[in-house]
Amino acid sequence: MKLLPGLAALLLILGVVTTAFVGLLLAAGPEPADLPWGYVASVVRFTLLQSVLSTALSLILGAAIALALARRTSFPGRSLFIAALNLASVLPAIVVVFGVIEVLGRAGWLGAGLRLVGVDPGAWLYGLPGILIAHVFFNVPLAARVFLASLAAVPGERWRLATQLGMPPATIFRVLDLPVLKREAPAIAALIFLLCFTSFAIVLTLGGGPRAATLEVAIYASVRFDVDFARAGLLALLQVAICLTLVLPILWLGRRPAESAASGVTAARPDAGDRRVRLVDRIVLAVGGLLVLPPLIAVALSGIAAFASLFAADVGKATATSFAIAIPAALISLLLALGLAATARALRGAGRSGAAGLMSVSSGAILAVPPVAVSAGLFVVLRPLADPFALAIPLIVLVNALTALPFVLRQVEPPLILSAERYGRLAASLGISGAWRIRLVDWPLLRRPLLAALAIATALSLGDLGVAAFFGSGTILTLPLLLYQRLGNYRIAESASVALLLALLVLALFLAAQRWSGETLARSR
Amino acid sequence: MPRISRIALALAAMLFAAPAAAQEKPTLTVYTYSGFPSEYGPGGVIKERFEAVCGCTLEWVTSDDAGTLLSRLKLEGAGTKADVVLGLDTNLITDARATGLFRPHGVDASGLNLPIQWTDDTFLPFDWGWFSFVYDKRKVANPPASLDALVNSEDGPSIVIEDPRTSTPGLGLLVWMRGVYGDGAADAWKKLQPKIVTVTSGWTEAYGMFLKGEADMVLSYTTSPAYHIAEENDPNFDSAIFSEGHYLEIEVAGMTKSTDQPDLARAFLKFMVSEPFQSAIPEGNWMYPAKTPEEGLPASFQGLSKPEKSLYATPDEVEQNRRAWVDEWLGAMSK
């Protein structure tokens, strides 16, 4: 019975992925695909290099920022900083690319500054450096968010004990923080790796040339002019195979030691007062701030110039459509994530942690499949059954929900597992089960992450371009599509305003989620 | 949860609104790329003007760009709902013709004002342009006078170009390099490479980066400066005119075999090369109209730099060689 929600979610995910491949095969016809193996091999090599580096950098810096934020629980602008971190991880890639260029590019702030002292920075950004910077910009906040949530969930008893034992900061890190980071690292590493491995717009724009390419680029290229679905399908299969081979072992490492029971008291971390730790935290937060804030500020500044263009009728329409897609997508995503997480928890309880891990991996399956393959595949399979135009919005909602799923799962799975580990046996011995267990045991721990997850999923969906672009008939206009339309018609300042609007909406979502969850948490204490 | 039910209602309204409105008059379904009927493209005016004379409803159905337009058409096959497909370019014509989904347009194309004589009886042009490198006169004082000068300049202007695998101008430059250098194109690409800041997936990203100042020149069209003149009153943009000549991009439309309204589709194609459609093109799509309007081109187009010589590669030539040329490019650029 407890397996049902997860299995249903799994079925839906695998159904969409399988449909995509079946569709591509149907479109490809009987002719076998030929691949330029030499080029593909060099692309795979580069893709692996950049994604492994991006993942490692993102995890290290993300963990450092999470630790600093966990220790510094109150400083002016903390919640705004966290909201900015969240914002950075969900903006559309093209917005981030322009933000990064504005700051670090030849004509950007850095370039202008260097030219003042007589140095021409040249095009250093384009190539591996630019790709890594943009990927780190996206994924450090993602890692920091997940790590911070887990660090914040360390039971207060531990900190009391650490204080009583007079543990020095280094010991606290080793005994208390490191196990938490190690526990969460595999899943978040897998997600970041998938995102970087399949990166498209960032790699193409900041890569500097075809030397720096991903398989995703090759797949898009084979559909774009060649309209070669056989090649696209084969490349997509290759991509999925590589991702699976690399991601599965990572997740295998992610066996977690069970948590002990906790009473839910809160206590301050004893290492927060240490002077050296304080200095380290300041440096880390400054570095994090320097990484994340300037591109965001650049996006805001370039958006102000044509702010008046946001009062056009199509902006209102696009905003409404974007939310009409994003909100249902976020809710579906959340339901799927809860289903997967609940079943994974039940499986883990029954000692089947391998199967539980599989639930977790499958949440990211859609990320390994190129959007163009998903859209084309669904299109081919559904067309005999119904008019794809009429299905456009439901399909966009579905695909967006699946795309947001791994992010949402990272938010809701840890607290769900925690509640089982801390209170599961107690609940069982008291005979609390079903709806009562959800209400009394799970809900207090889940409430905050749920709201955050909803905000993240909505934001991701608001910023999504890929599938909407393919399915969109003339009547569907979302904010990212509008951004592209304006950019595509020379209106760069006006498109920057749409980017600013998108960023402001997402920021508002996160601040609202923070406020709601913060208030409810305060009340429950 | 009232909020969700309201969303459901909104969704339902969006899904059913279009078919309901379409029942009274015949509907002409025109597939095009998303920029064309957007708020900023010429599609809105054209729809208005055509509906005023056709007694029909014109429905734009959009795909991302010309490439995805053809992909979608291939996926749909003979069951496509398209009556007319508008926005393919000459590079895609051979592939599009091979689908067997199009029928002769039956429109007289002899009066068109293209730099070449148009003879294709399946696809009809609606606009065209020359590929060129566009620059800002305040930043580049002496633009290269030929493609060869650009390729061989030591520390010449930096450029941003588009990927020939994903973008029409990118493919245009690939053909251009082959046209000028023949089998020496790979070497020429290697010489050009140090000046290439980056290669983007599409025109949109490339032009955006150029305007942000990341490169001195961008691979675009000779008509791009007209936008800055007309909309921003900024006369500082110009095209570098190359002595070898400039390749043409010609955008075309065709009617499908499967259309259930051949007369209406043909009427649209006729309308397409007539004054009301063509006059919306220059300052809507920022390209040259296939047939120059009676009162001439708008002021913003008057002072544009023009190549002395037009180059044109036939669709068949491009189609036959594209893969080999792309592989050659990948080989040269990946070193």
mmCIF file of N, CA, C and O in Angstrom, chain A residues 204-266:
data_model
loop_
_atom_site.group_PDB
_atom_site.id
_atom_site.type_symbol
_atom_site.label_atom_id
_atom_site.label_comp_id
_atom_site.label_asym_id
_atom_site.label_seq_id
_atom_site.Cartn_x
_atom_site.Cartn_y
_atom_site.Cartn_z
ATOM 1 N N LEU A 204 26.908 26.723 -25.039
ATOM 2 C CA LEU A 204 26.969 27.238 -26.399
ATOM 3 C C LEU A 204 27.369 28.704 -26.444
ATOM 4 O O LEU A 204 28.080 29.135 -27.341
ATOM 5 N N THR A 205 26.901 29.488 -25.491
ATOM 6 C CA THR A 205 27.161 30.918 -25.548
ATOM 7 C C THR A 205 28.526 31.275 -24.965
ATOM 8 O O THR A 205 29.240 32.102 -25.519
ATOM 9 N N LEU A 206 28.883 30.642 -23.850
ATOM 10 C CA LEU A 206 30.131 30.996 -23.184
ATOM 11 C C LEU A 206 31.277 30.067 -23.565
ATOM 12 O O LEU A 206 32.410 30.273 -23.154
ATOM 13 N N GLY A 207 30.974 29.034 -24.342
ATOM 14 C CA GLY A 207 31.992 28.023 -24.656
ATOM 15 C C GLY A 207 33.042 28.497 -25.628
ATOM 16 O O GLY A 207 34.133 27.948 -25.685
ATOM 17 N N GLY A 208 32.711 29.495 -26.442
ATOM 18 C CA GLY A 208 33.705 30.042 -27.351
ATOM 19 C C GLY A 208 33.812 29.328 -28.682
ATOM 20 O O GLY A 208 34.451 29.826 -29.586
ATOM 21 N N GLY A 209 33.217 28.180 -28.838
ATOM 22 C CA GLY A 209 33.311 27.476 -30.116
ATOM 23 C C GLY A 209 32.984 26.011 -29.956
ATOM 24 O O GLY A 209 32.697 25.565 -28.847
ATOM 25 N N PRO A 210 33.001 25.257 -31.055
ATOM 26 C CA PRO A 210 32.573 23.861 -30.982
ATOM 27 C C PRO A 210 33.520 22.964 -30.189
ATOM 28 O O PRO A 210 33.185 21.820 -29.925
ATOM 29 N N ARG A 211 34.700 23.475 -29.803
ATOM 30 C CA ARG A 211 35.570 22.693 -28.934
ATOM 31 C C ARG A 211 34.853 22.395 -27.630
ATOM 32 O O ARG A 211 34.983 21.339 -27.050
ATOM 33 N N ALA A 212 34.159 23.435 -27.141
ATOM 34 C CA ALA A 212 33.441 23.291 -25.891
ATOM 35 C C ALA A 212 31.987 23.016 -26.221
ATOM 36 O O ALA A 212 31.231 23.937 -26.485
ATOM 37 N N ALA A 213 31.617 21.762 -26.244
ATOM 38 C CA ALA A 213 30.231 21.431 -26.550
ATOM 39 C C ALA A 213 29.774 20.334 -25.619
ATOM 40 O O ALA A 213 30.576 19.674 -24.971
ATOM 41 N N THR A 214 28.476 20.173 -25.504
ATOM 42 C CA THR A 214 27.928 19.045 -24.767
ATOM 43 C C THR A 214 27.155 18.170 -25.751
ATOM 44 O O THR A 214 26.834 18.604 -26.860
ATOM 45 N N LEU A 215 26.859 16.953 -25.354
ATOM 46 C CA LEU A 215 26.045 16.076 -26.199
ATOM 47 C C LEU A 215 24.711 16.736 -26.508
ATOM 48 O O LEU A 215 24.166 16.600 -27.593
ATOM 49 N N GLU A 216 24.193 17.460 -25.511
ATOM 50 C CA GLU A 216 22.922 18.146 -25.674
ATOM 51 C C GLU A 216 22.958 19.058 -26.911
ATOM 52 O O GLU A 216 21.996 19.142 -27.661
ATOM 53 N N VAL A 217 24.083 19.736 -27.090
ATOM 54 C CA VAL A 217 24.247 20.616 -28.245
ATOM 55 C C VAL A 217 24.218 19.794 -29.538
ATOM 56 O O VAL A 217 23.546 20.157 -30.513
ATOM 57 N N ALA A 218 24.933 18.669 -29.529
ATOM 58 C CA ALA A 218 24.972 17.816 -30.715
ATOM 59 C C ALA A 218 23.585 17.275 -31.041
ATOM 60 O O ALA A 218 23.206 17.151 -32.215
ATOM 61 N N ILE A 219 22.818 16.959 -30.012
ATOM 62 C CA ILE A 219 21.468 16.428 -30.224
ATOM 63 C C ILE A 219 20.576 17.504 -30.848
ATOM 64 O O ILE A 219 19.868 17.263 -31.831
ATOM 65 N N TYR A 220 20.661 18.693 -30.278
ATOM 66 C CA TYR A 220 19.861 19.795 -30.824
ATOM 67 C C TYR A 220 20.247 20.047 -32.272
ATOM 68 O O TYR A 220 19.392 20.215 -33.141
ATOM 69 N N ALA A 221 21.564 20.023 -32.527
ATOM 70 C CA ALA A 221 22.043 20.287 -33.882
ATOM 71 C C ALA A 221 21.515 19.248 -34.872
ATOM 72 O O ALA A 221 21.174 19.579 -36.006
ATOM 73 N N SER A 222 21.411 18.004 -34.432
ATOM 74 C CA SER A 222 20.983 16.976 -35.382
ATOM 75 C C SER A 222 19.501 17.085 -35.711
ATOM 76 O O SER A 222 19.046 16.554 -36.721
ATOM 77 N N VAL A 223 18.742 17.749 -34.853
ATOM 78 C CA VAL A 223 17.332 17.941 -35.181
ATOM 79 C C VAL A 223 17.133 19.258 -35.922
ATOM 80 O O VAL A 223 16.230 19.394 -36.741
ATOM 81 N N ARG A 224 18.025 20.214 -35.665
ATOM 82 C CA ARG A 224 17.800 21.574 -36.151
ATOM 83 C C ARG A 224 17.833 21.676 -37.687
ATOM 84 O O ARG A 224 16.848 22.025 -38.303
ATOM 85 N N PHE A 225 18.944 21.367 -38.316
ATOM 86 C CA PHE A 225 19.006 21.461 -39.778
ATOM 87 C C PHE A 225 18.889 20.081 -40.414
ATOM 88 O O PHE A 225 18.256 19.905 -41.441
ATOM 89 N N ASP A 226 19.519 19.096 -39.767
ATOM 90 C CA ASP A 226 19.543 17.768 -40.373
ATOM 91 C C ASP A 226 18.193 17.073 -40.281
ATOM 92 O O ASP A 226 17.891 16.190 -41.072
ATOM 93 N N VAL A 227 17.383 17.489 -39.280
ATOM 94 C CA VAL A 227 16.121 16.809 -39.002
ATOM 95 C C VAL A 227 16.354 15.300 -39.011
ATOM 96 O O VAL A 227 15.625 14.534 -39.609
ATOM 97 N N ASP A 228 17.435 14.894 -38.325
ATOM 98 C CA ASP A 228 17.846 13.504 -38.300
ATOM 99 C C ASP A 228 17.451 12.914 -36.937
ATOM 100 O O ASP A 228 18.210 12.960 -35.979
ATOM 101 N N PHE A 229 16.242 12.372 -36.883
ATOM 102 C CA PHE A 229 15.743 11.886 -35.594
ATOM 103 C C PHE A 229 16.481 10.632 -35.146
ATOM 104 O O PHE A 229 16.593 10.356 -33.954
ATOM 105 N N ALA A 230 16.972 9.852 -36.128
ATOM 106 C CA ALA A 230 17.706 8.645 -35.764
ATOM 107 C C ALA A 230 18.982 9.014 -35.012
ATOM 108 O O ALA A 230 19.297 8.459 -33.959
ATOM 109 N N ARG A 231 19.703 10.020 -35.559
ATOM 110 C CA ARG A 231 20.924 10.449 -34.890
ATOM 111 C C ARG A 231 20.607 11.072 -33.534
ATOM 112 O O ARG A 231 21.281 10.771 -32.547
ATOM 113 N N ALA A 232 19.563 11.888 -33.501
ATOM 114 C CA ALA A 232 19.179 12.513 -32.232
ATOM 115 C C ALA A 232 18.861 11.441 -31.200
ATOM 116 O O ALA A 232 19.278 11.535 -30.042
ATOM 117 N N GLY A 233 18.123 10.413 -31.628
ATOM 118 C CA GLY A 233 17.743 9.355 -30.698
ATOM 119 C C GLY A 233 18.954 8.601 -30.182
ATOM 120 O O GLY A 233 19.074 8.322 -28.985
ATOM 121 N N LEU A 234 19.884 8.298 -31.081
ATOM 122 C CA LEU A 234 21.073 7.556 -30.685
ATOM 123 C C LEU A 234 21.925 8.373 -29.706
ATOM 124 O O LEU A 234 22.400 7.866 -28.685
ATOM 125 N N LEU A 235 22.095 9.669 -30.024
ATOM 126 C CA LEU A 235 22.866 10.539 -29.136
ATOM 127 C C LEU A 235 22.184 10.669 -27.778
ATOM 128 O O LEU A 235 22.839 10.679 -26.732
ATOM 129 N N ALA A 236 20.846 10.761 -27.803
ATOM 130 C CA ALA A 236 20.106 10.890 -26.548
ATOM 131 C C ALA A 236 20.272 9.617 -25.716
ATOM 132 O O ALA A 236 20.444 9.682 -24.492
ATOM 133 N N LEU A 237 20.226 8.464 -26.374
ATOM 134 C CA LEU A 237 20.442 7.200 -25.662
ATOM 135 C C LEU A 237 21.832 7.173 -25.043
ATOM 136 O O LEU A 237 22.007 6.766 -23.888
ATOM 137 N N LEU A 238 22.820 7.622 -25.813
ATOM 138 C CA LEU A 238 24.193 7.670 -25.321
ATOM 139 C C LEU A 238 24.272 8.559 -24.078
ATOM 140 O O LEU A 238 24.888 8.209 -23.073
ATOM 141 N N GLN A 239 23.616 9.699 -24.168
ATOM 142 C CA GLN A 239 23.632 10.634 -23.046
ATOM 143 C C GLN A 239 23.019 10.005 -21.797
ATOM 144 O O GLN A 239 23.569 10.084 -20.705
ATOM 145 N N VAL A 240 21.857 9.366 -21.981
ATOM 146 C CA VAL A 240 21.191 8.738 -20.838
ATOM 147 C C VAL A 240 22.076 7.634 -20.269
ATOM 148 O O VAL A 240 22.231 7.502 -19.048
ATOM 149 N N ALA A 241 22.704 6.853 -21.156
ATOM 150 C CA ALA A 241 23.541 5.744 -20.689
ATOM 151 C C ALA A 241 24.712 6.265 -19.864
ATOM 152 O O ALA A 241 25.003 5.752 -18.780
ATOM 153 N N ILE A 242 25.383 7.319 -20.364
ATOM 154 C CA ILE A 242 26.525 7.863 -19.620
ATOM 155 C C ILE A 242 26.075 8.412 -18.273
ATOM 156 O O ILE A 242 26.680 8.155 -17.235
ATOM 157 N N CYS A 243 24.965 9.146 -18.294
ATOM 158 C CA CYS A 243 24.466 9.736 -17.048
ATOM 159 C C CYS A 243 24.156 8.641 -16.029
ATOM 160 O O CYS A 243 24.520 8.740 -14.861
ATOM 161 N N LEU A 244 23.477 7.582 -16.491
ATOM 162 C CA LEU A 244 23.114 6.506 -15.573
ATOM 163 C C LEU A 244 24.365 5.833 -15.004
ATOM 164 O O LEU A 244 24.451 5.605 -13.795
ATOM 165 N N THR A 245 25.327 5.552 -15.876
ATOM 166 C CA THR A 245 26.529 4.860 -15.415
ATOM 167 C C THR A 245 27.258 5.666 -14.351
ATOM 168 O O THR A 245 27.852 5.113 -13.439
ATOM 169 N N LEU A 246 27.234 6.986 -14.505
ATOM 170 C CA LEU A 246 27.982 7.801 -13.562
ATOM 171 C C LEU A 246 27.185 8.143 -12.321
ATOM 172 O O LEU A 246 27.726 8.260 -11.233
ATOM 173 N N VAL A 247 25.873 8.305 -12.497
ATOM 174 C CA VAL A 247 25.063 8.791 -11.383
ATOM 175 C C VAL A 247 24.693 7.658 -10.425
ATOM 176 O O VAL A 247 24.667 7.845 -9.211
ATOM 177 N N LEU A 248 24.449 6.465 -10.969
ATOM 178 C CA LEU A 248 24.044 5.362 -10.094
ATOM 179 C C LEU A 248 25.073 5.049 -8.999
ATOM 180 O O LEU A 248 24.706 4.963 -7.837
ATOM 181 N N PRO A 249 26.372 4.927 -9.365
ATOM 182 C CA PRO A 249 27.348 4.648 -8.303
ATOM 183 C C PRO A 249 27.424 5.762 -7.264
ATOM 184 O O PRO A 249 27.581 5.495 -6.081
ATOM 185 N N ILE A 250 27.278 7.022 -7.734
ATOM 186 C CA ILE A 250 27.308 8.139 -6.767
ATOM 187 C C ILE A 250 26.228 7.930 -5.731
ATOM 188 O O ILE A 250 26.426 8.078 -4.536
ATOM 189 N N LEU A 251 25.040 7.564 -6.224
ATOM 190 C CA LEU A 251 23.928 7.418 -5.300
ATOM 191 C C LEU A 251 24.105 6.194 -4.412
ATOM 192 O O LEU A 251 23.618 6.148 -3.295
ATOM 193 N N TRP A 252 24.809 5.197 -4.959
ATOM 194 C CA TRP A 252 25.066 4.004 -4.155
ATOM 195 C C TRP A 252 25.862 4.356 -2.902
ATOM 196 O O TRP A 252 25.699 3.767 -1.853
ATOM 197 N N LEU A 253 26.744 5.383 -3.046
ATOM 198 C CA LEU A 253 27.532 5.833 -1.911
ATOM 199 C C LEU A 253 26.647 6.460 -0.841
ATOM 200 O O LEU A 253 27.044 6.571 0.309
ATOM 201 N N GLY A 254 25.499 6.889 -1.272
ATOM 202 C CA GLY A 254 24.670 7.711 -0.396
ATOM 203 C C GLY A 254 23.872 6.925 0.615
ATOM 204 O O GLY A 254 22.739 7.264 0.897
ATOM 205 N N ARG A 255 24.422 5.836 1.163
ATOM 206 C CA ARG A 255 23.694 5.146 2.232
ATOM 207 C C ARG A 255 23.842 5.969 3.489
ATOM 208 O O ARG A 255 24.948 6.314 3.889
ATOM 209 N N ARG A 256 22.718 6.262 4.103
ATOM 210 C CA ARG A 256 22.801 7.154 5.235
ATOM 211 C C ARG A 256 22.714 6.395 6.537
ATOM 212 O O ARG A 256 21.926 5.468 6.661
ATOM 213 N N PRO A 257 23.503 6.839 7.515
ATOM 214 C CA PRO A 257 23.324 6.267 8.845
ATOM 215 C C PRO A 257 22.027 6.817 9.424
ATOM 216 O O PRO A 257 21.686 7.982 9.210
ATOM 217 N N ALA A 258 21.318 5.964 10.164
ATOM 218 C CA ALA A 258 20.036 6.414 10.696
ATOM 219 C C ALA A 258 20.246 7.433 11.797
ATOM 220 O O ALA A 258 21.208 7.358 12.562
ATOM 221 N N GLU A 259 19.339 8.383 11.858
ATOM 222 C CA GLU A 259 19.377 9.402 12.904
ATOM 223 C C GLU A 259 18.760 8.826 14.172
ATOM 224 O O GLU A 259 17.900 7.959 14.111
ATOM 225 N N SER A 260 19.189 9.377 15.306
ATOM 226 C CA SER A 260 18.548 8.948 16.541
ATOM 227 C C SER A 260 17.356 9.865 16.821
ATOM 228 O O SER A 260 17.156 10.874 16.165
ATOM 229 N N ALA A 261 16.593 9.488 17.825
ATOM 230 C CA ALA A 261 15.412 10.274 18.166
ATOM 231 C C ALA A 261 15.817 11.653 18.662
ATOM 232 O O ALA A 261 16.923 11.850 19.164
ATOM 233 N N ALA A 262 14.941 12.634 18.482
ATOM 234 C CA ALA A 262 15.221 13.968 18.977
ATOM 235 C C ALA A 262 13.939 14.570 19.501
ATOM 236 O O ALA A 262 12.851 14.182 19.095
ATOM 237 N N SER A 263 14.099 15.508 20.426
ATOM 238 C CA SER A 263 12.894 16.065 21.032
ATOM 239 C C SER A 263 12.462 17.367 20.374
ATOM 240 O O SER A 263 11.431 17.918 20.700
ATOM 241 N N GLY A 264 13.270 17.858 19.445
ATOM 242 C CA GLY A 264 12.864 19.048 18.729
ATOM 243 C C GLY A 264 13.208 20.345 19.434
ATOM 244 O O GLY A 264 12.712 21.402 19.081
ATOM 245 N N VAL A 265 14.093 20.272 20.442
ATOM 246 C CA VAL A 265 14.511 21.528 21.074
ATOM 247 C C VAL A 265 15.487 22.240 20.152
ATOM 248 O O VAL A 265 16.113 21.638 19.291
ATOM 249 N N THR A 266 15.594 23.561 20.338
ATOM 250 C CA THR A 266 16.582 24.286 19.559
ATOM 251 C C THR A 266 17.669 24.797 20.501
ATOM 252 O O THR A 266 17.394 25.116 21.650
#
